[in-house]
Coordinates of C-alpha atoms in Angstrom, one line a residue:
Chain A
M17 CA 0.2 0.1 0.1
T18 CA 1.7 3.1 -1.1
T19 CA -0.3 6.2 -1.4
P20 CA 1.6 9.3 -2.0
H21 CA -0.2 11.9 0.4
P22 CA -1.8 9.1 2.7
V23 CA -4.0 10.5 5.8
V24 CA -1.2 9.8 8.5
I25 CA -2.5 9.5 12.1
V26 CA -0.7 9.8 15.7
G27 CA -1.6 7.6 18.2
A28 CA -3.5 4.5 17.8
G29 CA -5.9 4.4 20.7
P30 CA -9.8 4.2 20.4
S31 CA -9.5 7.5 18.9
G32 CA -6.9 7.0 16.0
T33 CA -7.9 3.6 15.4
A34 CA -11.2 4.4 14.9
A35 CA -10.5 6.7 12.0
A36 CA -8.4 4.2 10.4
A37 CA -11.1 1.9 10.8
Q38 CA -13.7 4.3 9.2
L39 CA -10.8 6.7 6.8
G40 CA -10.6 2.5 5.6
K41 CA -14.5 2.3 5.3
L42 CA -15.2 4.9 3.1
G43 CA -11.9 4.3 1.1
I44 CA -9.2 5.7 1.7
N45 CA -5.8 4.3 2.7
S46 CA -3.8 5.5 6.0
V47 CA -0.9 5.3 8.2
V48 CA -1.3 5.4 12.0
V49 CA 2.2 6.1 14.0
E50 CA 2.3 4.2 17.4
E51 CA 4.8 4.3 20.0
A52 CA 4.0 0.8 21.7
S53 CA 4.1 -2.4 20.5
K54 CA 0.0 -2.8 19.5
I55 CA -3.3 -1.1 18.9
G56 CA -5.2 0.1 21.6
G57 CA -4.1 2.2 23.3
V58 CA -2.8 2.4 27.5
I59 CA -6.9 1.9 27.7
Y60 CA -7.8 -1.3 25.3
R61 CA -3.9 -2.5 24.5
G62 CA -4.2 -5.3 26.4
P63 CA -1.3 -7.4 27.4
L64 CA 2.0 -7.3 26.0
R65 CA 2.9 -11.2 26.6
D66 CA 1.4 -14.1 25.9
S67 CA -1.8 -15.2 28.4
D68 CA -4.3 -17.7 28.8
D69 CA -6.4 -16.1 30.4
L70 CA -7.5 -11.9 31.4
P71 CA -8.2 -13.6 35.2
H72 CA -8.2 -9.9 36.7
L73 CA -9.8 -8.5 33.6
D74 CA -14.0 -8.2 33.3
D75 CA -16.0 -8.9 30.4
N76 CA -16.2 -5.8 29.0
L77 CA -13.3 -4.6 28.9
K78 CA -11.7 -8.2 26.9
R79 CA -15.6 -7.4 25.0
A80 CA -14.4 -3.4 24.1
M81 CA -11.0 -4.3 23.0
D82 CA -12.1 -7.5 20.2
A83 CA -14.4 -5.0 19.2
L84 CA -11.9 -2.4 18.4
R85 CA -9.5 -4.8 17.0
T86 CA -11.7 -6.4 15.0
R87 CA -13.4 -3.6 13.6
Y88 CA -9.5 -2.1 12.4
S89 CA -8.3 -6.0 11.5
A90 CA -11.7 -5.5 8.9
Q91 CA -10.0 -2.1 7.3
Q92 CA -5.9 -3.8 7.9
H93 CA -5.9 -3.4 3.9
H94 CA -6.1 0.2 4.2
I95 CA -4.0 0.7 7.3
E96 CA -0.1 0.6 6.8
F97 CA 1.2 0.6 10.7
L98 CA 4.5 2.2 11.9
T99 CA 4.7 0.6 15.7
Q100 CA 7.3 1.7 18.7
T101 CA 7.8 4.8 16.3
R102 CA 7.7 8.1 17.9
V103 CA 7.1 11.1 16.1
L104 CA 10.1 13.9 17.2
G105 CA 7.8 17.0 15.8
P106 CA 7.1 18.9 13.1
E107 CA 9.9 19.0 9.3
G108 CA 8.2 21.4 6.9
Q109 CA 5.1 21.5 5.9
N110 CA 2.7 19.0 6.0
K111 CA 5.8 16.7 7.5
L112 CA 6.3 15.5 10.4
L113 CA 9.8 13.8 11.8
L114 CA 9.6 10.2 13.0
N115 CA 11.9 7.7 15.3
K116 CA 11.9 3.8 15.9
E117 CA 14.5 2.6 17.2
N118 CA 17.1 5.6 16.5
T119 CA 16.8 5.4 12.8
L120 CA 14.9 9.0 12.0
S121 CA 12.7 9.2 8.8
S122 CA 10.2 11.4 7.6
I123 CA 5.9 11.4 6.4
E124 CA 4.6 13.1 4.3
Y125 CA 0.6 14.2 5.2
Q126 CA -2.0 15.6 3.2
E127 CA -4.3 15.3 6.3
L128 CA -3.3 14.6 10.3
I129 CA -5.0 13.0 12.7
L130 CA -3.3 13.3 15.8
A131 CA -5.0 11.0 18.3
T132 CA -2.0 11.5 20.9
G133 CA -4.7 10.9 24.0
C134 CA -3.6 12.4 27.6
H135 CA -1.8 11.9 30.7
E136 CA -1.8 12.0 34.3
R137 CA -1.9 15.1 35.9
S138 CA 0.8 15.1 38.8
V139 CA -0.1 16.3 42.5
P140 CA 3.3 17.1 44.4
F141 CA 2.9 15.6 47.9
P142 CA 6.0 15.0 50.3
G143 CA 7.4 11.6 49.3
W144 CA 5.9 11.2 46.0
Q145 CA 9.3 10.9 44.9
L146 CA 9.7 7.4 46.5
P147 CA 10.1 4.2 44.2
G148 CA 6.7 2.2 44.7
V149 CA 4.7 5.6 44.5
M150 CA 3.3 5.5 40.6
L151 CA 0.5 7.5 39.2
L152 CA -3.1 5.7 39.0
G153 CA -3.0 4.2 34.8
G154 CA 0.6 3.6 35.0
V155 CA -0.5 1.0 38.2
Q156 CA -3.2 0.0 36.1
L157 CA -0.9 -0.2 32.4
Q158 CA 1.2 -2.9 34.9
I159 CA -2.0 -4.8 35.7
K160 CA -3.8 -4.9 31.9
S161 CA -0.6 -4.8 29.6
G162 CA 2.4 -6.2 31.4
L163 CA 0.0 -8.4 33.8
V164 CA 2.7 -7.6 36.4
K165 CA 1.8 -6.6 40.1
P166 CA 3.3 -2.7 41.2
G167 CA 3.1 -3.7 44.5
T168 CA 2.2 -6.3 47.3
R169 CA -0.2 -4.6 49.7
M170 CA -1.3 -1.2 47.7
A171 CA -3.9 1.9 48.0
L172 CA -5.2 4.2 45.6
V173 CA -5.8 7.4 46.2
G174 CA -7.1 10.4 44.2
T175 CA -10.3 11.1 42.5
G176 CA -12.9 10.0 39.8
P177 CA -14.4 6.3 37.8
L178 CA -11.3 4.7 38.0
L179 CA -10.3 4.4 41.7
P180 CA -12.9 2.3 42.2
L181 CA -12.4 0.1 38.6
V182 CA -8.6 -0.2 39.4
A183 CA -9.2 -1.6 43.0
C184 CA -11.4 -4.3 41.5
Q185 CA -8.9 -4.8 38.5
L186 CA -5.8 -5.1 41.6
H187 CA -7.7 -7.0 44.0
K188 CA -8.7 -9.7 41.3
A189 CA -5.3 -9.9 39.8
G190 CA -3.8 -11.1 43.6
V191 CA -3.3 -7.5 45.6
D192 CA -3.9 -7.2 49.2
V193 CA -5.8 -4.1 48.7
A194 CA -5.7 -1.7 52.2
G195 CA -7.8 1.0 50.9
V196 CA -9.1 3.7 48.2
Y197 CA -9.0 7.1 48.8
E198 CA -11.7 9.4 47.7
A199 CA -11.0 13.4 47.7
S200 CA -14.7 14.3 46.8
Q201 CA -17.2 13.9 49.4
F202 CA -20.3 10.9 48.9
N203 CA -23.0 14.4 49.0
K204 CA -21.2 15.6 45.7
L205 CA -21.1 12.9 44.0
A206 CA -25.3 11.9 44.8
K207 CA -25.9 15.5 43.4
E208 CA -25.0 14.2 39.9
A209 CA -27.4 11.6 40.1
I210 CA -29.5 13.0 36.7
A211 CA -26.8 13.3 34.6
L212 CA -25.1 9.7 35.7
L213 CA -27.6 8.1 34.0
N214 CA -27.0 9.3 31.4
K215 CA -25.2 6.2 30.2
P216 CA -27.6 4.1 32.4
K217 CA -24.7 1.2 31.7
L218 CA -21.7 2.7 33.2
T219 CA -23.2 3.9 36.6
L220 CA -24.8 0.2 37.2
S221 CA -21.4 -1.1 36.1
G222 CA -20.2 2.0 39.0
L223 CA -22.6 0.4 41.3
S224 CA -21.5 -3.1 40.8
M225 CA -17.4 -2.2 41.4
M226 CA -18.5 -0.6 44.8
A227 CA -20.5 -4.1 45.5
Y228 CA -17.5 -5.9 44.9
L229 CA -15.3 -3.8 46.8
K230 CA -17.9 -4.1 49.6
K231 CA -18.1 -7.6 49.5
H232 CA -14.0 -8.5 49.5
D233 CA -13.9 -6.0 52.6
I234 CA -12.0 -3.1 50.8
P235 CA -12.5 0.4 52.3
F236 CA -13.6 3.2 50.7
Y237 CA -13.5 6.4 51.7
Y238 CA -15.1 9.4 50.4
G239 CA -13.7 12.8 51.4
W240 CA -10.3 11.8 52.1
G241 CA -6.8 12.0 50.5
I242 CA -2.9 11.7 50.1
V243 CA -0.8 14.2 52.9
Q244 CA 2.6 11.7 53.2
A245 CA 4.7 9.0 51.4
Q246 CA 7.1 7.6 53.5
G247 CA 9.9 4.8 53.6
N248 CA 13.5 4.7 53.2
E249 CA 14.6 4.3 49.7
T250 CA 11.2 2.9 48.2
L251 CA 7.8 3.4 49.9
Q252 CA 6.6 1.6 53.4
R253 CA 3.7 3.6 54.4
M254 CA 2.0 6.3 53.6
A255 CA -0.2 9.0 55.2
V256 CA -3.6 10.2 54.8
A257 CA -6.4 12.1 56.4
P258 CA -10.0 12.8 55.8
Y259 CA -10.0 16.1 53.0
N260 CA -12.1 19.1 53.8
E261 CA -14.7 20.3 50.3
C262 CA -11.7 22.4 49.3
W263 CA -9.6 19.3 49.9
Q264 CA -7.4 20.6 53.1
A265 CA -6.1 17.8 54.3
N266 CA -7.2 17.8 58.4
L267 CA -4.1 17.1 59.7
K268 CA -5.3 16.3 63.4
H269 CA -6.9 13.5 61.7
T270 CA -3.9 11.5 60.2
K271 CA -3.9 7.9 59.3
T272 CA -0.9 5.7 58.6
I273 CA -0.8 2.7 56.4
D274 CA 1.9 0.5 55.6
V275 CA 2.3 -0.1 51.4
D276 CA 4.9 -1.1 49.0
A277 CA 2.8 0.6 46.4
I278 CA 0.2 3.6 46.0
G279 CA -1.7 4.9 42.7
V280 CA -2.2 8.6 43.1
G281 CA -5.0 9.6 40.6
Y282 CA -6.3 13.1 40.1
G283 CA -6.7 13.2 37.1
F284 CA -5.3 13.6 33.2
V285 CA -4.4 16.5 31.0
S286 CA -4.5 16.6 27.6
R287 CA -1.7 15.5 25.8
S288 CA -1.5 18.7 23.6
Q289 CA 2.7 18.8 22.6
L290 CA 2.5 17.9 19.3
A291 CA -0.6 19.8 18.4
M292 CA 1.4 23.3 20.2
L293 CA 5.1 22.2 18.0
L294 CA 2.3 22.8 14.8
G295 CA 1.1 25.5 15.6
A296 CA -2.7 24.7 16.6
K297 CA -4.3 27.5 18.3
H298 CA -5.2 26.5 22.3
Q299 CA -6.9 27.7 25.2
Y300 CA -6.7 26.7 28.4
S301 CA -9.3 24.8 30.3
Q302 CA -9.5 24.4 34.0
V303 CA -10.7 20.1 34.0
C304 CA -7.6 19.1 31.0
G305 CA -5.3 21.8 30.6
Y306 CA -4.7 23.4 27.3
V307 CA -6.4 22.3 24.2
P308 CA -7.2 23.0 20.4
T309 CA -9.8 24.8 19.6
L310 CA -11.7 22.6 16.9
D311 CA -15.0 23.1 14.8
Q312 CA -17.8 20.6 14.8
W313 CA -15.8 18.3 12.4
Q314 CA -12.7 17.8 14.8
K315 CA -10.8 20.3 12.6
S316 CA -8.4 22.7 14.3
S317 CA -6.8 26.0 13.1
L318 CA -4.5 24.2 10.9
E319 CA -6.9 23.8 8.0
N320 CA -5.6 19.8 7.3
T321 CA -5.0 18.8 11.1
Y322 CA -8.1 17.1 13.1
I323 CA -7.4 17.0 16.5
V324 CA -9.6 13.6 18.2
G325 CA -10.0 11.8 21.2
D326 CA -8.4 13.0 24.9
A327 CA -5.8 14.7 23.5
N328 CA -8.5 18.3 23.0
G329 CA -10.2 17.3 26.7
L330 CA -11.1 14.4 28.7
L331 CA -14.7 12.2 27.4
G332 CA -12.8 9.4 27.8
A333 CA -12.6 5.4 25.6
D334 CA -16.0 5.7 23.9
A335 CA -15.9 9.7 22.8
A336 CA -12.5 9.1 20.8
I337 CA -13.9 6.8 19.6
F338 CA -16.9 8.6 17.4
E339 CA -14.6 11.8 17.6
G340 CA -12.4 9.6 15.0
Q341 CA -14.8 8.5 13.0
I342 CA -16.0 12.2 12.4
A343 CA -12.6 13.5 11.9
A344 CA -12.7 10.3 9.0
I345 CA -16.4 11.3 7.5
H346 CA -15.4 15.4 7.1
I347 CA -11.5 13.9 5.5
A348 CA -14.0 11.7 2.9
Q349 CA -15.8 14.6 2.2
K350 CA -13.2 16.6 1.2
R351 CA -11.8 13.9 -0.9
N352 CA -15.3 13.3 -2.6
K353 CA -15.4 10.1 -1.4
I354 CA -19.3 11.2 -0.2
S355 CA -21.2 13.5 -0.7
P356 CA -21.9 16.4 2.2
K357 CA -24.9 15.6 2.9
E358 CA -24.1 11.5 3.3
A359 CA -21.2 13.4 5.4
E360 CA -24.2 14.8 7.7
Q361 CA -25.8 11.5 8.0
L362 CA -22.8 9.7 8.9
A363 CA -22.0 11.8 11.4
G364 CA -25.4 13.4 13.1
K365 CA -25.6 9.7 14.0
V366 CA -22.6 9.8 16.1
H367 CA -22.8 13.4 16.9
R368 CA -25.8 12.8 19.1
K369 CA -23.9 10.2 20.5
L370 CA -21.8 11.9 21.7
E371 CA -23.5 14.0 23.2
R372 CA -25.0 11.6 25.6
I373 CA -21.5 11.4 27.1
K374 CA -20.7 14.6 26.9
R375 CA -23.3 15.3 29.5
F376 CA -22.3 12.1 31.4
R377 CA -19.3 12.7 31.9
C378 CA -19.5 16.7 33.0
G379 CA -21.1 15.2 36.2
F380 CA -18.1 13.6 37.0
D381 CA -16.3 16.7 36.1
R382 CA -18.0 19.1 38.7
F383 CA -18.0 16.0 41.1
S384 CA -14.0 15.4 40.5
A385 CA -13.1 19.3 40.4
R386 CA -9.9 19.3 42.2
Q387 CA -10.2 21.5 44.3
F388 CA -7.0 23.9 46.2
G389 CA -6.0 21.8 49.2
L390 CA -4.2 20.2 46.2
L391 CA -2.2 23.1 46.2
E392 CA -0.8 23.1 50.0
L393 CA 0.3 19.3 50.2
P394 CA 3.8 19.9 49.2
K395 CA 6.3 21.1 51.6
E396 CA 9.0 23.7 51.1
D397 CA 11.4 21.4 50.5
T398 CA 8.6 19.0 48.0
V399 CA 10.2 18.9 44.9
V400 CA 7.6 19.7 42.2
C401 CA 9.7 19.6 39.3
R402 CA 11.6 16.0 39.5
C403 CA 13.9 16.3 36.7
E404 CA 15.2 19.5 38.0
Q405 CA 14.6 18.9 41.5
A406 CA 12.7 22.3 41.5
T407 CA 11.1 22.8 44.7
R408 CA 7.5 24.0 46.2
G409 CA 9.9 27.0 48.5
Q410 CA 11.6 28.2 44.9
I411 CA 9.0 28.6 43.3
D412 CA 6.1 30.3 46.2
Q413 CA 10.1 32.3 46.0
A414 CA 9.6 32.7 42.7
I415 CA 6.3 34.5 42.6
E416 CA 7.0 36.3 45.4
Q417 CA 9.9 38.2 43.6
G418 CA 7.6 39.2 40.5
A419 CA 6.8 35.7 38.4
K420 CA 3.5 35.9 37.0
D421 CA 3.9 33.4 33.9
I422 CA 5.1 30.5 33.5
T423 CA 7.8 31.8 31.0
S424 CA 9.2 33.5 33.8
L425 CA 8.9 30.8 36.5
K426 CA 10.7 28.7 34.7
M427 CA 13.4 30.8 34.1
R428 CA 13.5 31.9 38.0
T429 CA 13.4 27.5 38.9
R430 CA 14.2 25.8 35.7
I431 CA 10.8 24.0 36.3
G432 CA 10.2 22.3 32.5
M433 CA 13.9 21.9 31.9
G434 CA 14.8 19.0 31.8
D435 CA 13.5 15.7 29.5
C436 CA 10.0 15.1 30.4
Q437 CA 9.8 18.5 28.8
G438 CA 7.4 20.3 31.9
K439 CA 4.5 17.2 31.4
T440 CA 4.9 16.8 35.1
C441 CA 5.1 20.0 37.1
T442 CA 3.5 22.7 34.6
S443 CA -0.3 21.7 35.6
Y444 CA 0.8 22.4 39.3
A445 CA 2.8 25.3 37.8
I446 CA -0.4 26.8 35.9
D447 CA -2.5 26.3 39.0
R448 CA -0.6 27.9 41.4
L449 CA -0.4 30.3 39.7
H450 CA -3.7 31.0 39.3
H451 CA -4.2 30.4 42.9
A452 CA -2.2 33.9 43.5
G453 CA -4.3 35.5 41.8
F454 CA -2.7 35.5 38.1
I455 CA -5.5 34.4 35.2
D456 CA -4.6 35.9 32.0
N457 CA -1.5 35.6 30.2
I458 CA 0.1 33.1 32.2
G459 CA 1.1 31.0 29.0
T460 CA 2.2 27.4 29.0
V461 CA 5.5 25.6 28.3
K462 CA 6.0 25.8 25.0
P463 CA 6.9 22.6 23.7
R464 CA 10.1 22.0 22.2
F465 CA 11.7 20.2 19.3
P466 CA 12.3 17.6 19.4
L467 CA 9.5 16.6 21.5
D468 CA 11.8 13.0 22.8
P469 CA 15.2 13.6 23.6
I470 CA 17.3 11.7 21.2
P471 CA 21.1 10.8 21.1
F472 CA 23.3 13.6 19.6
T473 CA 24.9 11.0 17.5
L474 CA 22.0 10.0 16.0
L475 CA 21.4 13.3 14.5
E476 CA 25.3 13.9 13.7
D477 CA 24.4 10.1 11.6
T478 CA 21.4 11.5 9.4
H479 CA 22.1 15.3 9.4
E480 CA 21.1 14.5 5.5
A481 CA 17.4 13.6 6.7
L482 CA 16.8 17.1 8.5
Chain B
M12 CA 25.6 -16.4 37.7
K13 CA 22.8 -15.9 40.0
S14 CA 19.2 -15.9 39.4
L15 CA 16.6 -13.7 39.7
K16 CA 13.6 -14.8 40.6
R17 CA 9.8 -13.7 39.1
T18 CA 7.3 -13.2 42.1
K19 CA 5.1 -10.6 40.8
D20 CA 3.5 -11.5 37.4
I21 CA -0.2 -12.0 37.6
T22 CA 0.0 -15.3 34.9
P23 CA 2.6 -17.4 34.0
I24 CA 4.9 -16.9 31.6
L25 CA 3.6 -19.0 28.5
G26 CA 5.0 -18.8 24.9
A27 CA 8.6 -17.7 24.2
S28 CA 10.7 -16.6 26.7
F29 CA 14.8 -16.0 26.8
N30 CA 16.7 -15.0 29.1
I31 CA 18.2 -11.1 29.8
T32 CA 20.8 -10.2 32.3
I33 CA 19.5 -7.4 35.3
N34 CA 22.2 -6.0 37.0
N35 CA 25.1 -9.5 37.1
Q36 CA 21.8 -11.8 37.4
Q37 CA 19.7 -13.5 35.3
V38 CA 15.8 -13.5 34.5
R39 CA 13.5 -15.6 32.3
A40 CA 11.4 -12.5 30.4
A41 CA 8.6 -13.5 27.7
A42 CA 8.7 -12.2 23.5
G43 CA 6.3 -9.0 23.8
E44 CA 6.3 -7.2 27.6
T45 CA 8.7 -3.8 28.5
L46 CA 11.6 -3.5 30.2
L47 CA 10.6 -1.7 32.9
S48 CA 7.2 -5.0 33.7
V49 CA 10.3 -7.5 33.9
L50 CA 12.1 -5.4 36.6
L51 CA 8.4 -4.9 38.2
A52 CA 8.2 -8.7 38.3
T53 CA 11.6 -9.1 39.9
D54 CA 10.2 -6.2 42.7
H55 CA 13.3 -3.6 41.3
K56 CA 11.7 -0.5 42.5
R57 CA 14.3 1.8 42.8
I58 CA 15.7 1.8 39.0
M59 CA 16.9 5.4 38.3
N60 CA 19.1 7.6 39.5
N61 CA 19.4 10.5 38.1
D62 CA 21.2 13.6 37.5
H63 CA 21.1 14.8 40.8
H64 CA 21.8 11.7 42.4
R65 CA 17.8 11.1 43.3
H66 CA 17.1 7.7 42.9
C67 CA 13.5 7.1 41.4
G68 CA 11.0 4.6 40.8
A69 CA 8.4 4.3 37.7
Y70 CA 5.9 6.6 38.0
C71 CA 3.8 6.9 34.8
G72 CA 5.0 4.3 33.4
M73 CA 3.8 5.5 30.0
G74 CA 6.7 6.9 28.4
V75 CA 6.4 11.0 29.7
C76 CA 7.9 11.1 32.6
H77 CA 11.5 9.5 32.2
C78 CA 11.8 8.6 35.9
C79 CA 12.8 4.4 34.5
Q80 CA 15.4 5.3 32.8
V81 CA 18.5 2.6 32.9
K82 CA 21.5 1.4 31.1
V83 CA 20.9 -0.9 28.3
N84 CA 23.5 -2.5 26.7
D85 CA 25.7 -0.3 27.9
Q86 CA 23.4 2.5 26.2
F87 CA 22.6 5.3 29.3
K88 CA 19.1 6.6 30.0
Q89 CA 16.5 4.2 28.1
R90 CA 12.7 4.4 29.3
A91 CA 12.1 0.7 30.0
C92 CA 8.8 1.3 29.9
Q93 CA 9.1 2.2 26.2
T94 CA 11.9 -0.6 26.0
L95 CA 10.6 -4.3 25.1
V96 CA 13.2 -7.3 25.6
Q97 CA 14.8 -8.6 23.4
P98 CA 17.3 -11.9 23.8
N99 CA 20.4 -11.7 26.0
M100 CA 19.7 -7.9 26.7
T101 CA 22.0 -6.4 29.0
V102 CA 20.2 -3.5 32.4
E103 CA 22.1 -1.7 34.6
T104 CA 19.6 0.1 37.4
L105 CA 20.7 2.8 39.4
S106 CA 22.8 3.9 36.5
N107 CA 24.0 7.7 35.2
R108 CA 26.4 9.2 33.0
F109 CA 27.4 11.6 35.1
C110 CA 27.5 9.8 38.5
E111 CA 30.3 7.1 36.9
E112 CA 32.1 8.9 34.3
G113 CA 31.9 12.4 35.4
I114 CA 32.0 16.1 34.1
K115 CA 34.8 16.3 32.2

């Protein structure tokens, strides 16, 4: 399959895979670029090694993984799949520079679909750098794709529907789950009952998870959260405390629990670095960081670039699939494979399903909306930027001395200047500036080329490719 | 050479497998899995020694945070979570070029 100007899709998660399948269905070839070795993304990738059964995963998840794979396989002759390939950034007009196992190449596109997903929001607290403290999605990836338990006795802290889900999966995988601590109060969830009824099946499965936890004596606390992680060389115990409505911990009632691993999940941030580097217009969202401005066809401010799935806001896998399909339908119409009327009809059905998910999701977003108490967790000497070891004290000092935006904060403290390019510390820094009263024009840590570190020698060896 | 036991697997190792070496100890690894999974399966929690001499473990596990970098086949700073195991791979945890070779 060689088309001179194919559609290039970055990311083979639910949205990227769905876009490729939909394009194939409408007779359009695409190239999918993916950093992992399999399709599915973090949520539907499934195990990376052979296994007869998956005792810790429920049937709904297995069905969803199969459905995505079936849809994709049916169109495989239209899809070229580049695995373990990372996009380093744009290269000239309508081209991307790729790195596969330290070999550079570039790929040209006529239309680009970014399905880069999201990463987890980091919340610094004393001890969060101790080995054994992991993000909740990282924990889940280990049990779902690695088939490995990240710890023997674990606890989960954070907010949102992923907490009970991962708690059930960990327990079924044989981990001793010491407790689950949801930062938000239960009465706040009860208020969202109507929103949650937009997806009755999902709500029911949430209830059945809570019942599973109860049956197996796994305590689930509302209005509690992390205060500190402790241990010598690795995590040995953690301190949790009741949170008030602003998520400020009441240290008088701190409880210490022995654990060798924790999953911390206080939300997600859209992974928009590539879209920003390409120059797509973005705006700040309190829920998920900087997100691209899009039209109803998922098209960004750049004429031939579409952004689908969690990369443009956090609606989860089902919505991601629909958004991938919408972008594909629009590309098919632009290429005269279908008429505008057919496109409207096809997309109309998908849009209606998307609306229901949005209403459901808004309920959970209101419940899980993070509160400023989280900003008070790190102490003065707690590191906020892991790569550069910049502390909360240094950030406070920089703000006292007049830093009003991310760029000056970065120059004063070195936050965001390390290998991860600020993906870990930016969320805290933005919230901290907002809390100090700076709302407009604070900017964000600008993504740099290459998006992933590469050895100097690589540039030297392949300078012609550049 | 001493062998490492995998104690944290949820399901048994099936299909193709081979040996890799972690800190001079041999361990069985299954085709397809990531190096991070083998490290966690063998209870290696302290994985990286960063440029500030700070020991860290896997944090995001998906290629974003750069907290699980190890030395793989003599190459420093390889993300364990993004590296698929290969036969005869040699891995060193807590290795850091600055700490080992210094800055000249």
